[in-house]
CSV table of C-alpha atoms in Angstrom, one decimal:
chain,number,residue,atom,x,y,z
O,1,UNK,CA,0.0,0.0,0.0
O,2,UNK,CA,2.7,2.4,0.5
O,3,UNK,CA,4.6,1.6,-2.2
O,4,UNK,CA,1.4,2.0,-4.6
O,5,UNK,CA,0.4,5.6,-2.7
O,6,UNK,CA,-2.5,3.8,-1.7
O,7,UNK,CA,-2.3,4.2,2.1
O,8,UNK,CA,-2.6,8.0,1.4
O,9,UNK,CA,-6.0,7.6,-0.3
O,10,UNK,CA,-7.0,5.3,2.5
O,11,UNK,CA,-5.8,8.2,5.1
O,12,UNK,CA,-7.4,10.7,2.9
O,13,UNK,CA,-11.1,8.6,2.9
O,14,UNK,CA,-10.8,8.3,6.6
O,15,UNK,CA,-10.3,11.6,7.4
O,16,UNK,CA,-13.1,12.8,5.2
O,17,UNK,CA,-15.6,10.5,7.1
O,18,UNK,CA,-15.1,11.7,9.8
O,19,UNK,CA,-17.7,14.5,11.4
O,20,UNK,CA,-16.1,18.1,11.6
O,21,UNK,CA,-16.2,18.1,15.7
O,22,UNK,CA,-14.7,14.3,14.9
O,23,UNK,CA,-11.3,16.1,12.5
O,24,UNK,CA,-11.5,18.6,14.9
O,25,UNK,CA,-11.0,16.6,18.2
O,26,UNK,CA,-8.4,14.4,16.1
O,27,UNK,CA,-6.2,17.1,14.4
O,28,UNK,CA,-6.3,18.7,18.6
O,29,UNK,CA,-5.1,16.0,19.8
O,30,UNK,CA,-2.4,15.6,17.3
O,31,UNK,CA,-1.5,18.8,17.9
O,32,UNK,CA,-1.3,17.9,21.6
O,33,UNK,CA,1.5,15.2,21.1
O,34,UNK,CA,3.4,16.7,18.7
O,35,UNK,CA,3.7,19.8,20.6
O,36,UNK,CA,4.5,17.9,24.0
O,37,UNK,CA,7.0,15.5,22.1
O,38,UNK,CA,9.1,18.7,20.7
O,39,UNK,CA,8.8,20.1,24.6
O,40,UNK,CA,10.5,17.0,26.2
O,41,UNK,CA,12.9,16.5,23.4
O,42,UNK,CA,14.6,19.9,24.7
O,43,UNK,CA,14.9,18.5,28.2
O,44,UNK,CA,16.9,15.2,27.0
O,45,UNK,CA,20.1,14.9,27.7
O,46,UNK,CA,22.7,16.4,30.2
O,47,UNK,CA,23.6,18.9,27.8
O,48,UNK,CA,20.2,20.0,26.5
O,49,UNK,CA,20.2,23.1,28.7
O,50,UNK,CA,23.7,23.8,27.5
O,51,UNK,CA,23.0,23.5,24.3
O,52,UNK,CA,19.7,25.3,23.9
O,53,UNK,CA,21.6,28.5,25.4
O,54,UNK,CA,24.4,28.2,23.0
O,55,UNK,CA,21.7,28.4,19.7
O,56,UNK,CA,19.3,30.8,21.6
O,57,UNK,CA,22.7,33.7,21.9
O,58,UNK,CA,23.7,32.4,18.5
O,59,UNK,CA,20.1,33.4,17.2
O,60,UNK,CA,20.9,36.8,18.9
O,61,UNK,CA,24.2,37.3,17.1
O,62,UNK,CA,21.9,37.0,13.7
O,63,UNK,CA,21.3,40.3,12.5
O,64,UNK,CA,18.4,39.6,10.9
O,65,UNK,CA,16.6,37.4,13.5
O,66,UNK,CA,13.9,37.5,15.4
O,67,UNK,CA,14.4,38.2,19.4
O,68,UNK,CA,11.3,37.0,21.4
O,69,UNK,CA,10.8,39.2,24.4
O,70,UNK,CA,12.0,36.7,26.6
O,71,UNK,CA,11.3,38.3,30.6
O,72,UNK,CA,12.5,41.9,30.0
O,73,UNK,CA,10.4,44.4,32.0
O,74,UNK,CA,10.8,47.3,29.5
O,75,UNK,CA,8.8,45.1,27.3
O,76,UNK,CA,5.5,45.9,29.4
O,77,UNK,CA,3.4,49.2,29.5
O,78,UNK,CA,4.8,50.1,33.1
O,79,UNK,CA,3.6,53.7,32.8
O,80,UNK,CA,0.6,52.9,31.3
O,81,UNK,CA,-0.1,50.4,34.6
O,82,UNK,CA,0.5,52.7,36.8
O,83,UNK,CA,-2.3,54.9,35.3
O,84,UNK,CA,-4.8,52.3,35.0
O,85,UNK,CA,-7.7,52.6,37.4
O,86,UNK,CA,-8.8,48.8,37.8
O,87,UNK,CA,-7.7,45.1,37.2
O,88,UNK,CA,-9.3,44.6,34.0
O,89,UNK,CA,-7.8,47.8,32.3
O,90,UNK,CA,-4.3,46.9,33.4
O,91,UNK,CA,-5.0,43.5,32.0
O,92,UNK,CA,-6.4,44.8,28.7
O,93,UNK,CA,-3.2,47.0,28.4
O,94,UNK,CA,-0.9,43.7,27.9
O,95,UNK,CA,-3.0,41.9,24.8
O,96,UNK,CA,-1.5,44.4,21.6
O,97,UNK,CA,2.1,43.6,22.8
O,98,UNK,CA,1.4,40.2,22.8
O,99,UNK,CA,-0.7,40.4,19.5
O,100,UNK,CA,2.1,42.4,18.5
O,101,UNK,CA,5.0,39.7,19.5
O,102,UNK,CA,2.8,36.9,18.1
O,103,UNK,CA,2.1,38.4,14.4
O,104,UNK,CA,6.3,39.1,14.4
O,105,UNK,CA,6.5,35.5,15.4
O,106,UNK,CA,4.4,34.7,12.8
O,107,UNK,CA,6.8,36.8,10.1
O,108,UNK,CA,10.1,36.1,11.1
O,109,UNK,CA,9.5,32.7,12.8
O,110,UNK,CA,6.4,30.7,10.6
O,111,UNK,CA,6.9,32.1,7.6
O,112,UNK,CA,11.1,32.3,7.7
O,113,UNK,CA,10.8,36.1,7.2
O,114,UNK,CA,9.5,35.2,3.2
O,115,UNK,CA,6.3,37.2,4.1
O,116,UNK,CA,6.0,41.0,4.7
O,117,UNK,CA,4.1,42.4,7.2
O,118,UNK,CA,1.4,43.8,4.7
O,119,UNK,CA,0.9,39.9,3.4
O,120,UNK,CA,-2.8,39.3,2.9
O,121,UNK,CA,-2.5,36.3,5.3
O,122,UNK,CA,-0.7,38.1,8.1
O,123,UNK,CA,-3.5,40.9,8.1
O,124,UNK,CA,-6.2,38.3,8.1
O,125,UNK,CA,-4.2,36.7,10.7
O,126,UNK,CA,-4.0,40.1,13.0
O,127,UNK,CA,-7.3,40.8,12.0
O,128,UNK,CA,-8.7,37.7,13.6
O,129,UNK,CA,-6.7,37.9,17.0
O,130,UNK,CA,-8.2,41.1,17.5
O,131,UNK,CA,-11.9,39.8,16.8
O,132,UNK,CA,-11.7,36.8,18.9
O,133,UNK,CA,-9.3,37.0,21.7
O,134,UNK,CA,-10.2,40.0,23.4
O,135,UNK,CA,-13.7,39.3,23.4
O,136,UNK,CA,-16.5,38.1,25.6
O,137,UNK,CA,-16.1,39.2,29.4
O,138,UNK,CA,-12.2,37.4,29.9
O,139,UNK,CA,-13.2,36.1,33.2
O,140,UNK,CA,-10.6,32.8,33.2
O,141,UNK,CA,-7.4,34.8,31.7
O,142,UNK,CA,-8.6,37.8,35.1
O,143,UNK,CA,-8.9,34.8,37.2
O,144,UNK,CA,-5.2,33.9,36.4
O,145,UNK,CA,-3.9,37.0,37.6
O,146,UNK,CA,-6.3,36.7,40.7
O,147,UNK,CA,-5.2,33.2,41.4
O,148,UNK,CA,-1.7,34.1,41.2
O,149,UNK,CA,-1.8,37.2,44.0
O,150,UNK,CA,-3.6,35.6,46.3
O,151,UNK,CA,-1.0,32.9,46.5
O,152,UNK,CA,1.7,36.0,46.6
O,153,UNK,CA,-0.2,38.3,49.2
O,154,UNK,CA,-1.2,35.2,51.4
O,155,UNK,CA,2.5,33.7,51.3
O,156,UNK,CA,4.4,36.5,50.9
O,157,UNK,CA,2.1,39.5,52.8
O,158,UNK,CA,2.6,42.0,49.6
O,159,UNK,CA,1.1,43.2,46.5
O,160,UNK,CA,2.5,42.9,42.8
O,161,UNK,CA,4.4,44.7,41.3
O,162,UNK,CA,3.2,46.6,37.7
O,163,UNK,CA,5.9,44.7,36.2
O,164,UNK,CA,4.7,41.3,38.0
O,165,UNK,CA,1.1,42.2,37.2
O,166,UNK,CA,2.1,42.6,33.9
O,167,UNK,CA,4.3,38.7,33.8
O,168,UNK,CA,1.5,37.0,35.2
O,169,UNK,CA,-1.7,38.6,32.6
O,170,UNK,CA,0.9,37.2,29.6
O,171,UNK,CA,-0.1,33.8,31.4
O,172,UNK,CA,-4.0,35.1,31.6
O,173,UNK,CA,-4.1,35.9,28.1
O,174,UNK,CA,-2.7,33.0,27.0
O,175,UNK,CA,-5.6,31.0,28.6
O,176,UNK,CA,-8.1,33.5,26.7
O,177,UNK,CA,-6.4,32.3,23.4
O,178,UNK,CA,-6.8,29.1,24.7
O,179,UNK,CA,-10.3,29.5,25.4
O,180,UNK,CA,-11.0,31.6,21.7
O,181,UNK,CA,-9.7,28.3,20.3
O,182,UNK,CA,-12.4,26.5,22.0
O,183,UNK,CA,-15.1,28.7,21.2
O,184,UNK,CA,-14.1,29.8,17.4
O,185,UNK,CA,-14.6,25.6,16.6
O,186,UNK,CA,-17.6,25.4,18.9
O,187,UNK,CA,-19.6,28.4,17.0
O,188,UNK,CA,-19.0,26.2,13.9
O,189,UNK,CA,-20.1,23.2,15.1
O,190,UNK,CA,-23.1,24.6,16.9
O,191,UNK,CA,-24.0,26.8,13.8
O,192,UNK,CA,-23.8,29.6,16.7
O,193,UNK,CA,-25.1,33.4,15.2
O,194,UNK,CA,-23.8,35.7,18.0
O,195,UNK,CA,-20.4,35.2,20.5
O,196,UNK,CA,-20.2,37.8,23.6
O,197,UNK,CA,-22.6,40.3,22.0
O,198,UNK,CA,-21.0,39.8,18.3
O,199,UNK,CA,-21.4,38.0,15.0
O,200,UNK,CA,-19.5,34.9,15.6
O,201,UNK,CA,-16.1,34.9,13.9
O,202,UNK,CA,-17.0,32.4,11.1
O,203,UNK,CA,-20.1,34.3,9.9
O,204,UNK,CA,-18.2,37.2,9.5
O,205,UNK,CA,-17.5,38.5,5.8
O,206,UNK,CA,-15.5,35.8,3.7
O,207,UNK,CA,-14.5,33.3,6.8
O,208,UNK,CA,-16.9,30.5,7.3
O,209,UNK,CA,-15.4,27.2,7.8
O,210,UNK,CA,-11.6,28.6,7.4
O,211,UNK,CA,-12.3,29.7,11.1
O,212,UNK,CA,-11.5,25.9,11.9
O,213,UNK,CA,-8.1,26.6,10.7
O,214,UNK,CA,-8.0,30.2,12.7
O,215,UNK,CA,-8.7,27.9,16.0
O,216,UNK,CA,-5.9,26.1,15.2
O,217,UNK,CA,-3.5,29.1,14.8
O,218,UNK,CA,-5.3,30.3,18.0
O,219,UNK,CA,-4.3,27.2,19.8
O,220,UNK,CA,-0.9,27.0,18.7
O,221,UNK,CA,-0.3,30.6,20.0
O,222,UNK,CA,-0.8,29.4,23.3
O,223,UNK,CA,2.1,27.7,23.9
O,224,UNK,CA,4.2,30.3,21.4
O,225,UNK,CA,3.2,32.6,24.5
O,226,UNK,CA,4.8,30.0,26.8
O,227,UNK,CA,7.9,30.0,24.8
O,228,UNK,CA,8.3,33.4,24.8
O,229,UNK,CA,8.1,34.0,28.4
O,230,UNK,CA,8.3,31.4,30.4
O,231,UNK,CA,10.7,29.0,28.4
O,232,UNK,CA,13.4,29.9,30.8
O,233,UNK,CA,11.7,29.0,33.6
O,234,UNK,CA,12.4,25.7,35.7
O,235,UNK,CA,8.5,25.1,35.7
O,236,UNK,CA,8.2,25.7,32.1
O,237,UNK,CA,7.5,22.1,30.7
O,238,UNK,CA,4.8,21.7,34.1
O,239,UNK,CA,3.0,24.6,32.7
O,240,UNK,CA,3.2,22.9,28.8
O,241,UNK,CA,1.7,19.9,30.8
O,242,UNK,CA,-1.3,21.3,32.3
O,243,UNK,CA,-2.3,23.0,29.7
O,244,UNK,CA,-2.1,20.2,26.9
O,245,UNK,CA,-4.1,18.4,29.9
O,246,UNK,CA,-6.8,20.6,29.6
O,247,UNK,CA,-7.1,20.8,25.5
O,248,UNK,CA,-7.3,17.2,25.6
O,249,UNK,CA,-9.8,16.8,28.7
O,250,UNK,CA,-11.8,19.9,26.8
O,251,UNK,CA,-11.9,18.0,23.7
O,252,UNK,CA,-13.3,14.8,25.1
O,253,UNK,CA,-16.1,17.1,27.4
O,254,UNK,CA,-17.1,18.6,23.7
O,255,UNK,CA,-17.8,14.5,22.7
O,256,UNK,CA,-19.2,13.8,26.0
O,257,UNK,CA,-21.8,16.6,25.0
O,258,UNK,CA,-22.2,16.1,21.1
O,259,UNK,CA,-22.6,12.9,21.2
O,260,UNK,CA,-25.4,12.7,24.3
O,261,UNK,CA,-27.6,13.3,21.4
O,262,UNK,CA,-28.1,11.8,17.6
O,263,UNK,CA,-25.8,13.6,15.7
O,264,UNK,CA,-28.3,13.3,12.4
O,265,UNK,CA,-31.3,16.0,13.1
O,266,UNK,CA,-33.2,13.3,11.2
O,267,UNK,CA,-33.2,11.3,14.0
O,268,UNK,CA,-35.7,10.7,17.4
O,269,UNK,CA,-34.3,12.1,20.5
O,270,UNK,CA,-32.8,9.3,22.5
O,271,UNK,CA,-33.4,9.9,26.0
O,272,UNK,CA,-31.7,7.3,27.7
O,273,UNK,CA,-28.1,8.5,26.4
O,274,UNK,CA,-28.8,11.2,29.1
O,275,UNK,CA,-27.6,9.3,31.9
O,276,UNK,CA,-26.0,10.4,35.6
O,277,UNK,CA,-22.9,9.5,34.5
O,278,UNK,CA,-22.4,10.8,31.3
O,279,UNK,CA,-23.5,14.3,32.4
O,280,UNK,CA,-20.9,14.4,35.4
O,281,UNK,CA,-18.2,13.0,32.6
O,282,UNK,CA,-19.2,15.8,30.4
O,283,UNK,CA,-19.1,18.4,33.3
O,284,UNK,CA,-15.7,17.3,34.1
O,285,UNK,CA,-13.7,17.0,31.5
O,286,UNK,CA,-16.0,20.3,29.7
O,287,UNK,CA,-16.3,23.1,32.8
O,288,UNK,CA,-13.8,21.9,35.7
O,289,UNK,CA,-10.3,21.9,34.3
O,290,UNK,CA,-10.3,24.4,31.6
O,291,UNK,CA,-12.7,27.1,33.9
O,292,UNK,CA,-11.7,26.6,37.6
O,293,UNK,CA,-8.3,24.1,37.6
O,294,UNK,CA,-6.3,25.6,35.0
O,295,UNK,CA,-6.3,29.5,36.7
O,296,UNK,CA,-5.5,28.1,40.3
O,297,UNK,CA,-3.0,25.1,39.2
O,298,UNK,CA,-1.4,28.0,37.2
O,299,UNK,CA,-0.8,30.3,40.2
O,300,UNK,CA,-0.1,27.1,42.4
O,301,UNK,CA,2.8,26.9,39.8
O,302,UNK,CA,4.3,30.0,39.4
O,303,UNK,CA,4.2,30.2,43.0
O,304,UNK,CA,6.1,27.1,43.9
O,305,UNK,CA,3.8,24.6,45.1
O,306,UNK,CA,5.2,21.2,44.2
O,307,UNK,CA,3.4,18.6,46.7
O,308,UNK,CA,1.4,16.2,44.3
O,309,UNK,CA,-1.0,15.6,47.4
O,310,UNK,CA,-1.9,19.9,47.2
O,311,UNK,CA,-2.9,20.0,43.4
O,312,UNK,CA,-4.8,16.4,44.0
O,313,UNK,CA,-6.8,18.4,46.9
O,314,UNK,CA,-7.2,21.4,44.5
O,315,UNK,CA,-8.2,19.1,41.2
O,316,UNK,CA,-11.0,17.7,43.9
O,317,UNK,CA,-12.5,21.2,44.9
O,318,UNK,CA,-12.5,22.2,41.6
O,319,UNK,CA,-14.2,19.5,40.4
O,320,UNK,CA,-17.0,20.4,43.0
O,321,UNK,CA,-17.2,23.9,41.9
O,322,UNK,CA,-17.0,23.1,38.4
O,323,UNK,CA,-20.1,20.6,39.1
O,324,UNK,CA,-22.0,23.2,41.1
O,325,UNK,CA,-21.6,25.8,38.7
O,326,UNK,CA,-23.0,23.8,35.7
O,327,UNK,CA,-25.7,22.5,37.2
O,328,UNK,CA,-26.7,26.4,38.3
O,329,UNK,CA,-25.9,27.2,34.5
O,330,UNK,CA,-28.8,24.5,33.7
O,331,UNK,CA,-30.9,25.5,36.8
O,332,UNK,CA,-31.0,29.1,35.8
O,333,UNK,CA,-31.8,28.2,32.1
O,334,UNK,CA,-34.8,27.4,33.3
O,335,UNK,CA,-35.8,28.9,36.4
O,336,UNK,CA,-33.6,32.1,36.1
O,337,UNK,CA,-34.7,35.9,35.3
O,338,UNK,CA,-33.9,36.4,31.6
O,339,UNK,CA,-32.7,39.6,32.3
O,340,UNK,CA,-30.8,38.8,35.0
O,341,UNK,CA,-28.7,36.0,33.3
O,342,UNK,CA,-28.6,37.9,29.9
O,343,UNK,CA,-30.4,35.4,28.2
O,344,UNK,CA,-33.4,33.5,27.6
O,345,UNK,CA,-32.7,29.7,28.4
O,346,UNK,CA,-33.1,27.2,25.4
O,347,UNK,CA,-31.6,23.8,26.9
O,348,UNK,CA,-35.1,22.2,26.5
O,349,UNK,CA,-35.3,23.6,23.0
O,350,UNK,CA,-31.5,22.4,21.7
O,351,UNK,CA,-32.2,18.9,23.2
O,352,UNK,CA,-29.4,19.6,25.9
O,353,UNK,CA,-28.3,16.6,28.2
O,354,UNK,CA,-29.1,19.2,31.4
O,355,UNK,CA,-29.1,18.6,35.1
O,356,UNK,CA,-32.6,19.3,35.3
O,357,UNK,CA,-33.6,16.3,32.7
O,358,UNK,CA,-31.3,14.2,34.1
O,359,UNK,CA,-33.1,14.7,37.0
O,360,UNK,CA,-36.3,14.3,36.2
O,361,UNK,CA,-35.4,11.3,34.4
O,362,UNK,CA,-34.3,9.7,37.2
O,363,UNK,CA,-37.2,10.1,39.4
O,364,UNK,CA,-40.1,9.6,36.3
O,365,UNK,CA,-42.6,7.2,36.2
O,366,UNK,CA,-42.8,5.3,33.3
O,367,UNK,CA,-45.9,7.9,32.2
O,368,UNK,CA,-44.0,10.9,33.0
O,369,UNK,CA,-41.1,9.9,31.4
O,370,UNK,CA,-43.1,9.6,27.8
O,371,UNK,CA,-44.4,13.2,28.3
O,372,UNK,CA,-40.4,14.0,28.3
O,373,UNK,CA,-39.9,11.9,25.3
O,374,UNK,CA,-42.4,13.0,23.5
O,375,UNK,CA,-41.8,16.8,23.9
O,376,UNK,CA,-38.1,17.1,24.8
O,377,UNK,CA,-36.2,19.0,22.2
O,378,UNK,CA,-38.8,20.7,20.2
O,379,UNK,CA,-38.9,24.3,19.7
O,380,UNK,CA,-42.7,24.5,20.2
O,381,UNK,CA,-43.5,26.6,23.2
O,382,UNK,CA,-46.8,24.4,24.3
O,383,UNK,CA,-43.9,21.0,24.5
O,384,UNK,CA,-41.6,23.4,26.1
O,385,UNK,CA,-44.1,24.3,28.5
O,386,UNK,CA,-45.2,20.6,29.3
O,387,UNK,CA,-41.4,19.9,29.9
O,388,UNK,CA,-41.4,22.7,32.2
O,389,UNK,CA,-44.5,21.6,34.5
O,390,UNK,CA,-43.2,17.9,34.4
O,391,UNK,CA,-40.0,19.5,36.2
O,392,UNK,CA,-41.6,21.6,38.5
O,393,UNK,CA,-44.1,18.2,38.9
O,394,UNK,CA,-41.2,16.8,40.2
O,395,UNK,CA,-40.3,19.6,42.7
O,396,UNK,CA,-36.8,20.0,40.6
O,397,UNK,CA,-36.8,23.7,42.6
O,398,UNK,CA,-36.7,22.2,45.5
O,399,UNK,CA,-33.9,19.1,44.7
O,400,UNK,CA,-31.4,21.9,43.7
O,401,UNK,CA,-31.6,23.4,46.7
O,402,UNK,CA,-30.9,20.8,48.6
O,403,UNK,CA,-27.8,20.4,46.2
O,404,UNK,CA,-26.5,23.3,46.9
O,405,UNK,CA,-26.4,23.6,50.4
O,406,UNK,CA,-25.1,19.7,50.7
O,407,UNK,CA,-22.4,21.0,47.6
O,408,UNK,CA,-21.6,24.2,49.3
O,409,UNK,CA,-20.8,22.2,52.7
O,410,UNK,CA,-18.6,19.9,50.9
O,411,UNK,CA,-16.5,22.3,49.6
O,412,UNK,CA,-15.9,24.1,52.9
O,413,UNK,CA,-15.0,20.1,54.6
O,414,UNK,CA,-12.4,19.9,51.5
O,415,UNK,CA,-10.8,23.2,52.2
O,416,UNK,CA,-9.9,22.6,55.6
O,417,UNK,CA,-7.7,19.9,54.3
O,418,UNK,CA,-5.9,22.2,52.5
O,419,UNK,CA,-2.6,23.3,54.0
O,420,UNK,CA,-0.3,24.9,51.3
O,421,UNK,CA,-3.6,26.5,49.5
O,422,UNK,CA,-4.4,29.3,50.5
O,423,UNK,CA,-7.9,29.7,51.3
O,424,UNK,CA,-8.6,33.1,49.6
O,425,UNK,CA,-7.4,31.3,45.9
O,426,UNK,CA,-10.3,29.0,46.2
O,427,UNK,CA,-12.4,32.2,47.7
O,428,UNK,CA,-12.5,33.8,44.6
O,429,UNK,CA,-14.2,31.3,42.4
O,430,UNK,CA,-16.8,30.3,45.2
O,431,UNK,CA,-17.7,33.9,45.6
O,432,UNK,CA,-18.5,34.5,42.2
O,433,UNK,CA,-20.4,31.1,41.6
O,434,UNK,CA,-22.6,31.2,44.9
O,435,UNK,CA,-23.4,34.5,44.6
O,436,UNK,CA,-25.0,34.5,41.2
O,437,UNK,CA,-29.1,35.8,40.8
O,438,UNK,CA,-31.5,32.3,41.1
């Protein structure tokens, strides 16, 4: 076959079976191993350290190379920090540098300096980082920075620095272009209209499904970000770790989902895919890690936490909060104020494997559990409504209360186990999730 070319065609058939979510998932996690084979070849052998320092100062006696910004302070807005009224401006101040680094990267380093900077692709590509990155509300690349000081003010009794503040939002914003790469392929896949209170990046003018190439670029920036200013750092490959973790438990999460549900329109809803288990697999491996581990396991890094036993405890409370906060996502898509959530809830509409059918499910008679099949995932506001009155039927209201109190108590028995965590890291996230309008 390889001799004839053959195997090629067969490769090429395969691939074009698949589903896109399918090539998605499988050209991530190929991505994944590459990327995480090329980071541990650089740590083999005594000499690798040696030997990367001797190419990185000959790249610097290049005229003509590129110089990544490595650590230097004079790199950062400084002034401009100092000016900055609140948290989210300082943050906001750091992402054109880095846009900036990242489209020279993409000139001298991608492209071995063939391209100039007014190349049709590198506009599109600057053009694209500045549509998708910075939007949406950047709650996980803020709660980097967040997670991060409370680890230095609790251990250390001080503020950061500008400059520090400024070292630790490269890390946040390299999360958000971790997260843009998530949502970029999701819109696509969900046929999505609207992103954070904008036309989604693939229905834009001239884009559509070349955005599932974008996400890639998006992805791969990550960890160019990582290079760039962390590759010095003794923790560098742990950081490269966690976060190729996280892709590849988001990716499986996004399967766990799509596939609770027939993947051809054509076909019945299948009700008895939405099972306890797969919703808390989905939850998981799609909310905990990539929303509420990754910021905290990031700070718990750069701040020199190195007991396996601590980021075991902190995996574990995360995985709670991560729980309880989708389960109040699906709660409120029901029972929440429109206005109040900023949207009107359409899980019973989109045939969505929620906590509150799960639910119900589990505590249906066998004549109650037909009304749900027969009217679960139907855009018609009288099945809608009957799916409605079978949950509150079945007191749902009252069965999420009782969760969160018992989830809430959990939490607090798990972070009194907690020794080298400080409590006000893990404070953050349960202030923001417990605190949200029912």
């Amino acid at each position: 076959l390889y001799q004839t070319g053959r195997i090629y065609q067969l490769q090429y058939a395969f691939f074009e079976e698949l589903e896109i979510i399918e090539q998605i998932g499988l050209l991530s996690l190929l991505f994944c191993i590459i990327h995480f084979a090329v980071s541990i070849s650089t740590y083999i052998g005594p000499d690798s350290k040696q030997e990367h320092s001797h190419d990185h100062s000959h790249d610097h006696d290049d005229s003509h190379s590129y110089e990544p910004p490595e650590k230097s302070a004079n790199k950062y807005p400084l002034v401009e920090l100092a000016a900055a009224a609140t948290d989210m401006e300082k943050f906001k101040l750091i992402f054109p540098g880095l846009r900036d680094e990242l489209f020279q990267h993409s000139i001298h380093k991608i492209s071995f300096s063939v391209l100039t900077p007014d190349n049709e692709v590198l506009a599109r590509l600057k053009k694209m980082m500045d549509y998708v990155v910075p939007g949406g509300n950047l709650n996980v690349g803020m709660d980097v920075v967040f997670a991060h000081r409370a680890f230095i003010e609790a251990n250390e009794n001080r503020k950061l620095t500008h400059t520090e503040f400024a070292r630790v939002s490269v890390l946040g914003w390299a999360v958000q272009f971790l997260q843009a790469f998530f949502m970029v392929a999701c819109d696509v896949i969900d046929k999505n209209e609207t992103r954070g209170g904008q036309t989604c990046w693939y229905k834009t003018n001239k884009v559509g499904l070349v955005a599932i190439r974008d996400s890639f670029m998006l992805e791969s920036f990550v960890f160019t970000l990582i290079k760039m200013y962390y590759g010095d750092e003794h923790y560098y490959l742990q950081l490269v770790e966690l976060l190729l973790e996280v892709v590849q438990k988001k990716n499986f999460g996004q399967l766990f989902d799509l596939t609770s549900q027939p993947l051809n329109s054509k076909e019945e809803t299948d009700l008895s895919r939405f099972t306890t288990e797969r919703y808390a697999l989905m939850v998981k491996h799609n909310t905990t890690f990539n929303t509420f581990y990754l910021p905290i396991a990031i700070g718990m890094i750069t701040s020199g936490v190195t007991n396996p036993e601590e980021f075991q405890l902190a995996q574990e409370i995360c995985v709670m909060m991560g729980e309880y906060s989708q389960i109040q996502d699906d709660y409120l898509d029901c029972y929440g104020d429109p206005k109040a959530i900023e949207k009107n809830g359409t899980d019973i509409q989109e045939n969505k494997c929620s906590w509150l059918l799960v639910q119900a499910l589990n505590r249906a008679t066998p004549e109650q559990r037909k009304v749900l099949n027969d009217n679960y995932g139907s855009c018609d506001e009288e099945k809608v409504f009957r799916c409605k009155k079978m949950y509150d039927d079945l007191k749902l209201e009252e069965v999420f209360a009782k969760y969160k109190e018992d989830s809430f108590q959990q939490i607090q028995a798990e972070l009194k186990k907690s020794t080298l965590i400080p409590r006000e890291v893990f404070e953050i996230f349960l202030n923001k999730i417990y605190k949200r309008t029912e």
